[in-house]
Coordinates of N, CA and C in Angstrom, one line a residue:
M18 N 132.8 112.1 112.9 CA 131.7 113.0 113.3 C 130.5 112.8 112.4
T19 N 129.3 112.6 112.9 CA 128.1 112.6 112.1 C 127.6 114.0 112.0
R20 N 127.3 114.4 110.8 CA 126.8 115.7 110.5 C 125.3 115.7 110.5
V21 N 124.7 116.6 111.3 CA 123.3 116.7 111.5 C 122.8 118.0 111.1
L22 N 121.7 118.1 110.3 CA 120.9 119.3 110.1 C 119.6 119.2 110.9
I23 N 119.4 120.2 111.7 CA 118.1 120.2 112.5 C 117.4 121.5 112.1
T24 N 116.1 121.4 111.8 CA 115.4 122.5 111.4 C 114.2 122.8 112.3
G25 N 113.8 124.0 112.4 CA 112.5 124.4 113.1 C 111.8 125.4 112.3
F26 N 110.6 125.7 112.7 CA 109.8 126.7 111.9 C 109.8 128.1 112.6
A27 N 109.6 129.1 111.8 CA 109.3 130.4 112.3 C 107.9 130.4 112.9
P28 N 107.6 131.4 113.8 CA 106.3 131.4 114.4 C 105.2 131.5 113.4
F29 N 104.0 131.0 113.7 CA 102.9 131.1 112.8 C 101.6 131.3 113.6
G30 N 100.5 131.5 112.9 CA 99.2 131.6 113.5 C 99.1 132.7 114.6
G31 N 99.8 133.8 114.5 CA 99.8 134.8 115.5 C 100.7 134.6 116.7
E32 N 101.4 133.5 116.7 CA 102.3 133.3 117.9 C 103.6 134.1 117.7
S33 N 104.2 134.4 118.9 CA 105.5 135.2 118.9 C 106.7 134.3 118.9
V34 N 106.5 133.0 119.2 CA 107.6 132.1 119.2 C 107.2 130.8 118.6
N35 N 108.1 130.0 118.2 CA 107.8 128.6 117.7 C 108.8 127.7 118.5
P36 N 108.2 126.8 119.3 CA 109.1 125.9 120.1 C 110.0 125.0 119.3
S37 N 109.6 124.7 118.1 CA 110.5 123.9 117.3 C 111.8 124.6 117.0
W38 N 111.7 125.9 116.7 CA 113.0 126.6 116.4 C 113.7 126.8 117.7
Q39 N 113.0 127.1 118.8 CA 113.7 127.2 120.1 C 114.5 125.9 120.4
A40 N 113.9 124.8 120.3 CA 114.6 123.5 120.6 C 115.7 123.3 119.6
A41 N 115.5 123.5 118.3 CA 116.6 123.3 117.3 C 117.8 124.1 117.6
S42 N 117.6 125.4 118.0 CA 118.7 126.3 118.3 C 119.5 125.8 119.5
L43 N 118.8 125.3 120.5 CA 119.4 124.8 121.7 C 120.3 123.6 121.4
V44 N 119.8 122.7 120.6 CA 120.5 121.5 120.3 C 121.8 121.8 119.5
A45 N 121.6 122.8 118.5 CA 122.8 123.2 117.7 C 123.8 123.9 118.6
A46 N 123.4 124.6 119.6 CA 124.3 125.4 120.5 C 125.1 124.4 121.4
E47 N 124.4 123.3 121.7 CA 125.1 122.3 122.6 C 124.8 120.9 122.1
P48 N 125.5 120.5 121.0 CA 125.2 119.3 120.3 C 125.7 118.1 121.1
P49 N 125.1 116.9 120.9 CA 125.6 115.7 121.5 C 127.0 115.4 121.1
T50 N 127.8 114.7 122.0 CA 129.1 114.3 121.7 C 129.2 113.4 120.4
G51 N 130.1 113.7 119.5 CA 130.2 112.9 118.3 C 129.4 113.4 117.2
L52 N 128.6 114.4 117.4 CA 127.8 115.0 116.3 C 128.1 116.5 116.1
T53 N 128.1 116.9 114.9 CA 128.1 118.3 114.6 C 126.7 118.7 114.1
V54 N 126.2 119.7 114.6 CA 124.8 120.0 114.4 C 124.6 121.5 113.8
T55 N 124.0 121.6 112.7 CA 123.7 122.9 112.1 C 122.2 123.1 112.2
A56 N 121.7 124.2 112.6 CA 120.3 124.5 112.7 C 119.9 125.5 111.6
A57 N 118.7 125.3 111.1 CA 118.1 126.2 110.1 C 116.7 126.4 110.4
E58 N 116.3 127.7 110.3 CA 114.9 128.1 110.5 C 114.1 128.1 109.2
L59 N 113.0 127.4 109.1 CA 112.2 127.3 107.9 C 111.0 128.2 108.0
P60 N 110.7 128.8 106.8 CA 109.4 129.6 106.9 C 108.2 128.7 106.9
C61 N 107.2 129.2 107.6 CA 105.9 128.4 107.7 C 105.1 128.8 106.5
V62 N 105.6 128.3 105.4 CA 105.0 128.7 104.1 C 105.1 127.4 103.2
F63 N 103.9 127.1 102.6 CA 104.0 126.0 101.6 C 104.9 126.3 100.5
G64 N 105.6 125.3 100.0 CA 106.6 125.5 98.9 C 107.9 126.1 99.4
E65 N 107.9 127.3 99.9 CA 109.1 128.0 100.4 C 109.8 127.2 101.5
S66 N 109.1 126.5 102.3 CA 109.7 125.7 103.4 C 110.6 124.6 102.9
V67 N 110.1 123.9 101.8 CA 110.9 122.8 101.3 C 112.0 123.4 100.5
D68 N 111.9 124.5 99.8 CA 113.0 125.2 99.1 C 114.1 125.5 100.1
A69 N 113.7 126.1 101.3 CA 114.7 126.4 102.3 C 115.3 125.2 102.9
L70 N 114.6 124.1 103.0 CA 115.2 122.9 103.5 C 116.2 122.4 102.5
R71 N 115.9 122.4 101.2 CA 116.8 122.0 100.2 C 118.1 122.8 100.3
D72 N 118.0 124.1 100.4 CA 119.1 125.0 100.5 C 120.0 124.6 101.7
A73 N 119.3 124.4 102.9 CA 120.1 124.1 104.1 C 120.8 122.7 103.9
V74 N 120.2 121.8 103.3 CA 120.9 120.5 103.0 C 122.1 120.7 102.2
R75 N 122.0 121.5 101.1 CA 123.1 121.7 100.2 C 124.3 122.4 101.0
V76 N 124.0 123.3 101.8 CA 125.0 124.0 102.6 C 125.7 123.1 103.6
S77 N 124.9 122.4 104.4 CA 125.4 121.6 105.5 C 125.9 120.2 105.2
A78 N 125.5 119.7 104.1 CA 125.9 118.3 103.6 C 125.7 117.3 104.8
P79 N 124.5 117.1 105.3 CA 124.3 116.3 106.5 C 124.3 114.8 106.2
D80 N 124.5 114.0 107.2 CA 124.3 112.6 107.2 C 122.9 112.3 107.7
L81 N 122.4 113.1 108.7 CA 121.1 113.0 109.3 C 120.4 114.3 109.2
V82 N 119.1 114.3 108.9 CA 118.3 115.5 108.9 C 117.1 115.2 109.9
L83 N 116.9 116.2 110.8 CA 115.8 116.1 111.8 C 115.0 117.4 111.7
C84 N 113.8 117.3 111.1 CA 113.0 118.5 111.0 C 112.0 118.5 112.2
L85 N 111.8 119.7 112.8 CA 110.9 119.8 113.9 C 109.7 120.7 113.6
G86 N 108.6 120.5 114.2 CA 107.5 121.4 114.1 C 106.7 121.4 115.4
Q87 N 105.8 122.4 115.5 CA 105.0 122.6 116.7 C 103.7 121.8 116.5
A88 N 103.4 121.1 117.6 CA 102.1 120.4 117.7 C 101.4 120.8 119.0
G89 N 100.8 121.9 119.0 CA 100.1 122.4 120.2 C 99.0 121.5 120.7
G90 N 99.0 121.1 121.9 CA 98.0 120.2 122.5 C 98.6 118.8 122.7
R91 N 99.7 118.4 122.0 CA 100.3 117.2 122.3 C 101.2 117.3 123.6
P92 N 101.2 116.3 124.4 CA 101.9 116.4 125.7 C 103.4 116.2 125.7
G93 N 103.9 115.5 124.6 CA 105.3 115.2 124.6 C 105.9 115.3 123.2
V94 N 107.1 114.8 123.1 CA 107.8 114.8 121.8 C 107.2 113.6 121.0
T95 N 106.8 113.8 119.8 CA 106.2 112.8 119.0 C 107.0 112.6 117.7
V96 N 107.5 111.4 117.5 CA 108.3 111.1 116.3 C 107.4 110.6 115.2
E97 N 107.4 111.3 114.1 CA 106.5 111.0 113.0 C 107.0 109.8 112.2
R98 N 106.1 108.8 112.0 CA 106.5 107.6 111.2 C 106.2 107.8 109.7
V99 N 105.2 108.6 109.3 CA 104.8 108.6 107.9 C 104.4 110.0 107.6
A100 N 104.7 110.4 106.4 CA 104.2 111.7 105.8 C 103.4 111.4 104.5
V101 N 102.3 112.1 104.3 CA 101.5 111.8 103.2 C 101.6 112.9 102.1
N102 N 101.3 112.6 100.9 CA 101.4 113.5 99.8 C 100.1 114.3 99.6
L103 N 99.9 115.2 100.7 CA 98.6 115.9 100.7 C 98.8 117.2 101.5
D104 N 98.5 118.3 100.8 CA 98.3 119.6 101.5 C 96.8 119.9 101.6
D105 N 96.4 120.1 102.9 CA 95.0 120.4 103.1 C 94.9 121.3 104.3
A106 N 95.1 122.6 104.1 CA 95.3 123.6 105.2 C 94.1 124.1 105.8
R107 N 94.0 123.8 107.1 CA 92.8 124.3 107.9 C 92.9 125.9 108.1
I108 N 94.2 126.4 108.2 CA 94.4 127.8 108.3 C 95.4 128.2 107.3
P109 N 95.5 129.5 106.9 CA 96.5 130.0 106.0 C 97.9 129.9 106.6
D110 N 98.9 129.7 105.7 CA 100.3 129.8 106.1 C 100.7 131.3 106.3
N111 N 101.9 131.5 106.5 CA 102.4 132.9 106.8 C 102.3 133.8 105.6
K112 N 102.0 133.3 104.5 CA 101.9 134.2 103.3 C 100.4 134.1 102.8
G113 N 99.5 133.6 103.6 CA 98.1 133.5 103.2 C 97.7 132.4 102.3
R114 N 98.7 131.5 102.1 CA 98.4 130.3 101.2 C 97.6 129.3 101.9
Q115 N 96.6 128.7 101.3 CA 95.7 127.7 102.0 C 95.3 126.7 101.0
P116 N 96.3 125.8 100.6 CA 95.9 124.8 99.6 C 94.9 123.8 100.2
I117 N 94.1 123.3 99.3 CA 93.1 122.3 99.7 C 93.1 121.2 98.8
D118 N 93.4 120.0 99.4 CA 93.4 118.7 98.6 C 94.4 118.8 97.4
E119 N 95.6 119.3 97.7 CA 96.6 119.4 96.7 C 97.8 118.5 97.1
P120 N 98.5 117.9 96.1 CA 99.7 117.1 96.4 C 100.8 117.9 96.8
V121 N 101.7 117.4 97.7 CA 102.9 118.1 98.0 C 103.8 118.0 96.8
V122 N 103.9 116.9 96.2 CA 104.7 116.6 95.0 C 103.8 116.0 93.9
P123 N 103.3 116.7 92.9 CA 102.5 116.1 91.9 C 103.1 114.8 91.3
G124 N 102.4 113.7 91.3 CA 102.9 112.5 90.8 C 103.8 111.7 91.7
G125 N 104.0 112.2 92.9 CA 104.8 111.5 93.9 C 104.1 110.4 94.6
P126 N 104.8 109.5 95.3 CA 104.2 108.4 96.0 C 103.1 108.9 97.0
A127 N 102.2 108.1 97.4 CA 101.2 108.5 98.4 C 101.8 108.9 99.7
A128 N 102.9 108.3 100.1 CA 103.5 108.5 101.4 C 104.9 108.1 101.4
Y129 N 105.6 108.7 102.4 CA 107.0 108.3 102.7 C 107.1 107.9 104.2
F130 N 107.7 106.8 104.5 CA 108.1 106.5 105.9 C 109.4 107.2 106.3
S131 N 109.5 107.6 107.5 CA 110.7 108.1 108.1 C 111.8 107.1 107.9
S132 N 113.0 107.6 107.6 CA 114.2 106.7 107.5 C 115.0 106.7 108.8
L133 N 114.4 107.3 109.9 CA 115.0 107.2 111.2 C 114.4 106.0 111.9
P134 N 115.1 105.4 112.9 CA 114.6 104.3 113.7 C 113.6 104.9 114.7
V135 N 112.3 105.1 114.3 CA 111.4 105.9 115.1 C 111.2 105.3 116.5
K136 N 111.1 104.0 116.6 CA 110.8 103.4 117.9 C 112.0 103.5 118.9
A137 N 113.2 103.3 118.3 CA 114.4 103.5 119.1 C 114.5 104.9 119.5
C138 N 114.2 105.8 118.7 CA 114.3 107.3 119.0 C 113.3 107.6 120.1
V139 N 112.1 107.1 120.1 CA 111.1 107.3 121.1 C 111.6 106.8 122.5
A140 N 112.2 105.6 122.4 CA 112.7 105.0 123.6 C 113.9 105.8 124.2
A141 N 114.7 106.4 123.3 CA 115.8 107.2 123.8 C 115.3 108.5 124.4
V142 N 114.3 109.1 123.9 CA 113.7 110.4 124.5 C 113.2 110.1 125.8
R143 N 112.4 108.9 125.9 CA 111.9 108.6 127.2 C 113.0 108.3 128.3
A144 N 114.0 107.6 127.8 CA 115.2 107.3 128.7 C 115.8 108.6 129.2
A145 N 115.7 109.7 128.5 CA 116.2 111.0 128.9 C 115.3 111.7 129.8
G146 N 114.2 111.1 130.2 CA 113.2 111.7 131.1 C 112.2 112.6 130.5
V147 N 112.0 112.5 129.2 CA 111.1 113.3 128.4 C 110.0 112.5 127.8
Q148 N 108.7 112.9 128.0 CA 107.6 112.2 127.5 C 107.7 112.1 126.0
A149 N 107.4 110.9 125.4 CA 107.5 110.8 123.9 C 106.6 109.7 123.5
A150 N 106.3 109.7 122.2 CA 105.5 108.7 121.5 C 105.7 108.7 120.0
V151 N 105.4 107.5 119.4 CA 105.3 107.5 117.9 C 104.0 108.1 117.5
S152 N 104.1 108.9 116.5 CA 102.9 109.5 115.9 C 102.7 109.0 114.5
L153 N 101.5 108.7 114.1 CA 101.2 108.2 112.8 C 100.5 109.2 111.9
T154 N 100.5 110.4 112.3 CA 100.0 111.5 111.4 C 100.7 112.8 111.8
A155 N 101.3 113.4 110.7 CA 101.9 114.7 110.9 C 101.0 115.8 110.4
G156 N 99.7 115.5 110.3 CA 98.7 116.5 109.9 C 98.8 116.7 108.4
T157 N 98.2 117.8 107.9 CA 98.2 118.1 106.5 C 98.6 119.6 106.3
F158 N 99.3 120.2 107.3 CA 99.7 121.6 107.2 C 101.1 121.6 106.7
V159 N 101.9 122.7 107.1 CA 103.2 122.8 106.6 C 104.2 121.8 107.2
C160 N 103.9 121.3 108.4 CA 104.8 120.3 109.0 C 104.8 119.0 108.1
N161 N 103.6 118.5 107.8 CA 103.6 117.4 106.9 C 104.2 117.7 105.5
H162 N 104.0 118.9 105.0 CA 104.5 119.3 103.8 C 106.0 119.2 103.8
V163 N 106.7 119.6 104.9 CA 108.1 119.5 105.0 C 108.5 118.0 105.2
A164 N 107.8 117.3 106.0 CA 108.1 115.9 106.3 C 108.1 115.1 105.0
Y165 N 107.1 115.4 104.1 CA 107.0 114.7 102.9 C 108.1 115.2 101.9
G166 N 108.3 116.5 101.9 CA 109.3 117.0 101.1 C 110.7 116.5 101.4
L167 N 111.0 116.3 102.7 CA 112.2 115.7 103.1 C 112.3 114.2 102.6
G168 N 111.2 113.5 102.8 CA 111.2 112.1 102.3 C 111.4 112.0 100.8
H169 N 110.8 112.9 100.0 CA 111.0 112.9 98.6 C 112.4 113.3 98.2
L170 N 113.0 114.2 98.9 CA 114.4 114.7 98.6 C 115.3 113.5 98.8
I171 N 115.1 112.8 100.0 CA 116.0 111.7 100.3 C 115.8 110.6 99.2
A172 N 114.6 110.3 98.9 CA 114.3 109.2 97.9 C 114.8 109.4 96.5
T173 N 114.8 110.7 96.1 CA 115.1 111.0 94.7 C 116.5 111.6 94.5
E174 N 117.1 112.2 95.6 CA 118.4 112.8 95.4 C 119.4 112.5 96.4
L175 N 119.0 112.1 97.6 CA 120.0 111.9 98.7 C 119.9 110.6 99.3
P176 N 120.1 109.5 98.6 CA 120.0 108.2 99.2 C 120.9 107.8 100.3
Y177 N 122.0 108.6 100.5 CA 122.9 108.4 101.6 C 122.5 109.1 102.8
V178 N 121.5 109.9 102.8 CA 121.0 110.7 104.0 C 119.8 110.0 104.6
R179 N 119.8 110.0 105.9 CA 118.6 109.6 106.6 C 117.9 110.8 107.3
G180 N 116.6 110.7 107.5 CA 116.0 111.8 108.1 C 114.5 111.5 108.4
G181 N 114.0 112.4 109.2 CA 112.6 112.3 109.6 C 112.1 113.6 110.3
F182 N 110.9 113.5 110.8 CA 110.2 114.7 111.4 C 109.7 114.4 112.8
V183 N 109.8 115.4 113.6 CA 109.4 115.3 115.0 C 108.6 116.5 115.4
H184 N 107.5 116.2 116.1 CA 106.6 117.3 116.6 C 107.0 117.6 118.1
V185 N 106.9 118.8 118.5 CA 107.2 119.2 119.9 C 106.0 120.0 120.4
P186 N 105.8 119.9 121.7 CA 104.6 120.6 122.3 C 104.8 122.1 122.3
W187 N 103.7 122.8 122.7 CA 103.8 124.2 123.0 C 104.9 124.5 124.1
A188 N 105.5 125.6 124.0 CA 106.4 126.1 125.1 C 105.4 126.7 126.2
P189 N 105.9 126.7 127.4 CA 105.0 127.3 128.5 C 104.5 128.7 128.2
E190 N 105.3 129.5 127.6 CA 104.9 130.9 127.4 C 103.8 131.1 126.4
Q191 N 103.5 130.0 125.6 CA 102.4 130.0 124.7 C 101.1 129.6 125.3
V192 N 101.1 129.1 126.5 CA 99.9 128.5 127.1 C 99.3 129.5 128.1
T193 N 98.0 129.7 128.0 CA 97.3 130.5 129.0 C 96.4 129.7 129.9
D194 N 96.1 128.5 129.4 CA 95.3 127.5 130.2 C 96.2 126.6 130.9
A195 N 96.1 126.7 132.2 CA 97.0 125.9 133.1 C 96.9 124.4 132.8
T196 N 95.8 123.9 132.3 CA 95.6 122.5 132.0 C 96.2 122.1 130.7
A197 N 96.6 123.0 129.8 CA 97.1 122.7 128.5 C 98.5 122.1 128.6
P198 N 98.9 121.1 127.9 CA 100.2 120.5 128.0 C 101.3 121.5 127.4
A199 N 102.4 121.5 128.0 CA 103.5 122.3 127.5 C 104.8 121.7 128.0
L200 N 105.9 122.0 127.3 CA 107.2 121.6 127.8 C 108.2 122.7 127.6
E201 N 109.1 122.9 128.6 CA 110.2 123.8 128.4 C 111.1 123.4 127.2
S202 N 111.6 124.3 126.5 CA 112.4 124.0 125.3 C 113.7 123.3 125.7
T203 N 114.2 123.6 126.9 CA 115.4 123.0 127.4 C 115.1 121.5 127.6
T204 N 113.9 121.2 128.1 CA 113.6 119.8 128.3 C 113.4 119.1 126.9
V205 N 112.8 119.7 126.0 CA 112.6 119.2 124.6 C 114.0 118.9 124.0
A206 N 114.9 119.9 124.2 CA 116.3 119.8 123.6 C 117.0 118.6 124.2
R207 N 116.8 118.3 125.5 CA 117.5 117.2 126.1 C 117.0 115.9 125.5
G208 N 115.7 115.8 125.3 CA 115.2 114.6 124.6 C 115.7 114.5 123.2
L209 N 115.8 115.6 122.5 CA 116.2 115.5 121.1 C 117.7 115.1 121.0
R210 N 118.5 115.6 121.9 CA 119.9 115.1 121.9 C 120.0 113.6 122.0
A211 N 119.2 113.0 122.9 CA 119.2 111.6 123.1 C 118.7 110.9 121.8
L212 N 117.7 111.5 121.2 CA 117.2 111.0 119.9 C 118.3 110.9 118.8
L213 N 119.0 112.0 118.7 CA 120.0 112.1 117.7 C 121.2 111.2 117.9
R214 N 121.6 111.0 119.2 CA 122.6 110.0 119.5 C 122.2 108.6 119.0
T215 N 120.9 108.3 119.3 CA 120.4 107.0 119.0 C 120.3 106.8 117.5
A216 N 119.8 107.8 116.8 CA 119.6 107.7 115.4 C 121.0 107.6 114.7
A217 N 122.0 108.3 115.2 CA 123.3 108.2 114.6 C 123.9 106.8 114.8
A218 N 123.6 106.2 115.9 CA 124.3 105.0 116.3 C 123.5 103.7 115.8
T219 N 122.3 103.9 115.3 CA 121.5 102.8 114.8 C 121.7 102.6 113.3
P220 N 122.2 101.4 112.9 CA 122.3 101.2 111.4 C 121.1 101.4 110.6
A221 N 121.2 101.8 109.4 CA 120.1 102.1 108.5 C 119.2 100.8 108.4
G222 N 117.9 101.0 108.5 CA 117.0 99.8 108.4 C 116.7 99.1 109.6
Q223 N 117.4 99.4 110.7 CA 117.2 98.7 112.0 C 116.4 99.6 112.9
D224 N 115.6 98.9 113.8 CA 114.8 99.6 114.8 C 114.5 98.6 115.9
L225 N 113.9 99.1 117.0 CA 113.5 98.2 118.1 C 112.2 97.5 117.6
K226 N 112.1 96.2 118.0 CA 110.9 95.4 117.7 C 110.0 95.5 118.9
V227 N 109.4 96.6 119.1 CA 108.4 96.8 120.2 C 107.2 97.4 119.7
T228 N 106.1 97.3 120.4 CA 104.8 97.8 119.9 C 104.7 99.3 120.2
E229 N 104.4 100.1 119.3 CA 104.2 101.5 119.4 C 103.0 101.9 118.5
G230 N 102.1 100.9 118.2 CA 101.0 101.2 117.3 C 99.8 101.8 118.0
A231 N 98.8 102.1 117.3 CA 97.6 102.7 117.8 C 96.4 102.0 117.3
I232 N 95.3 102.0 118.1 CA 94.0 101.4 117.6 C 93.2 102.4 116.8
H233 N 93.4 103.6 117.1 CA 92.7 104.7 116.3 C 93.5 105.9 116.3

């Protein structure tokens, strides 16, 4: 059995729900065959979120870590390829912290690439009937903070663990504009189960050799 830790965030920015935690909870409640899945909710707070991630890793001893975050406005599940060593918050976090042009880890590398097979993961989500894409930016808010923190944790302390970050769209109950993109959390969870099965079955360092790049 492959042990998986999946995380989502607490609501932030005045929202009453966070679809990342909704989806993480659903996947943990009904995990893919062959995987044991533990879910952990992270605070939407700089610093504390990575501390909570570290604690969850210590308790669950995972083989794979999948961190989720909300990306309102994106139409589908987006698998992040890179996290940068930069906190630059457009809005305050849930404790009012708003770092500007600060490193996630002082002295750390400029960036970390996901150690998941991002293109194979995207293909798996699409095959499950859920819109998906590779993303080349996780922003500079708490999502990127956790994505980079996870990469640093793996690089410095947990070389036997693979992990990465995925953004999910708004849930329908968060959207008042009928034209705004949203996905039911059950739909997101279906795609994430397919992603996890593929990530667990793909050997480290391997991925699909297909184009998923961007011009801008």
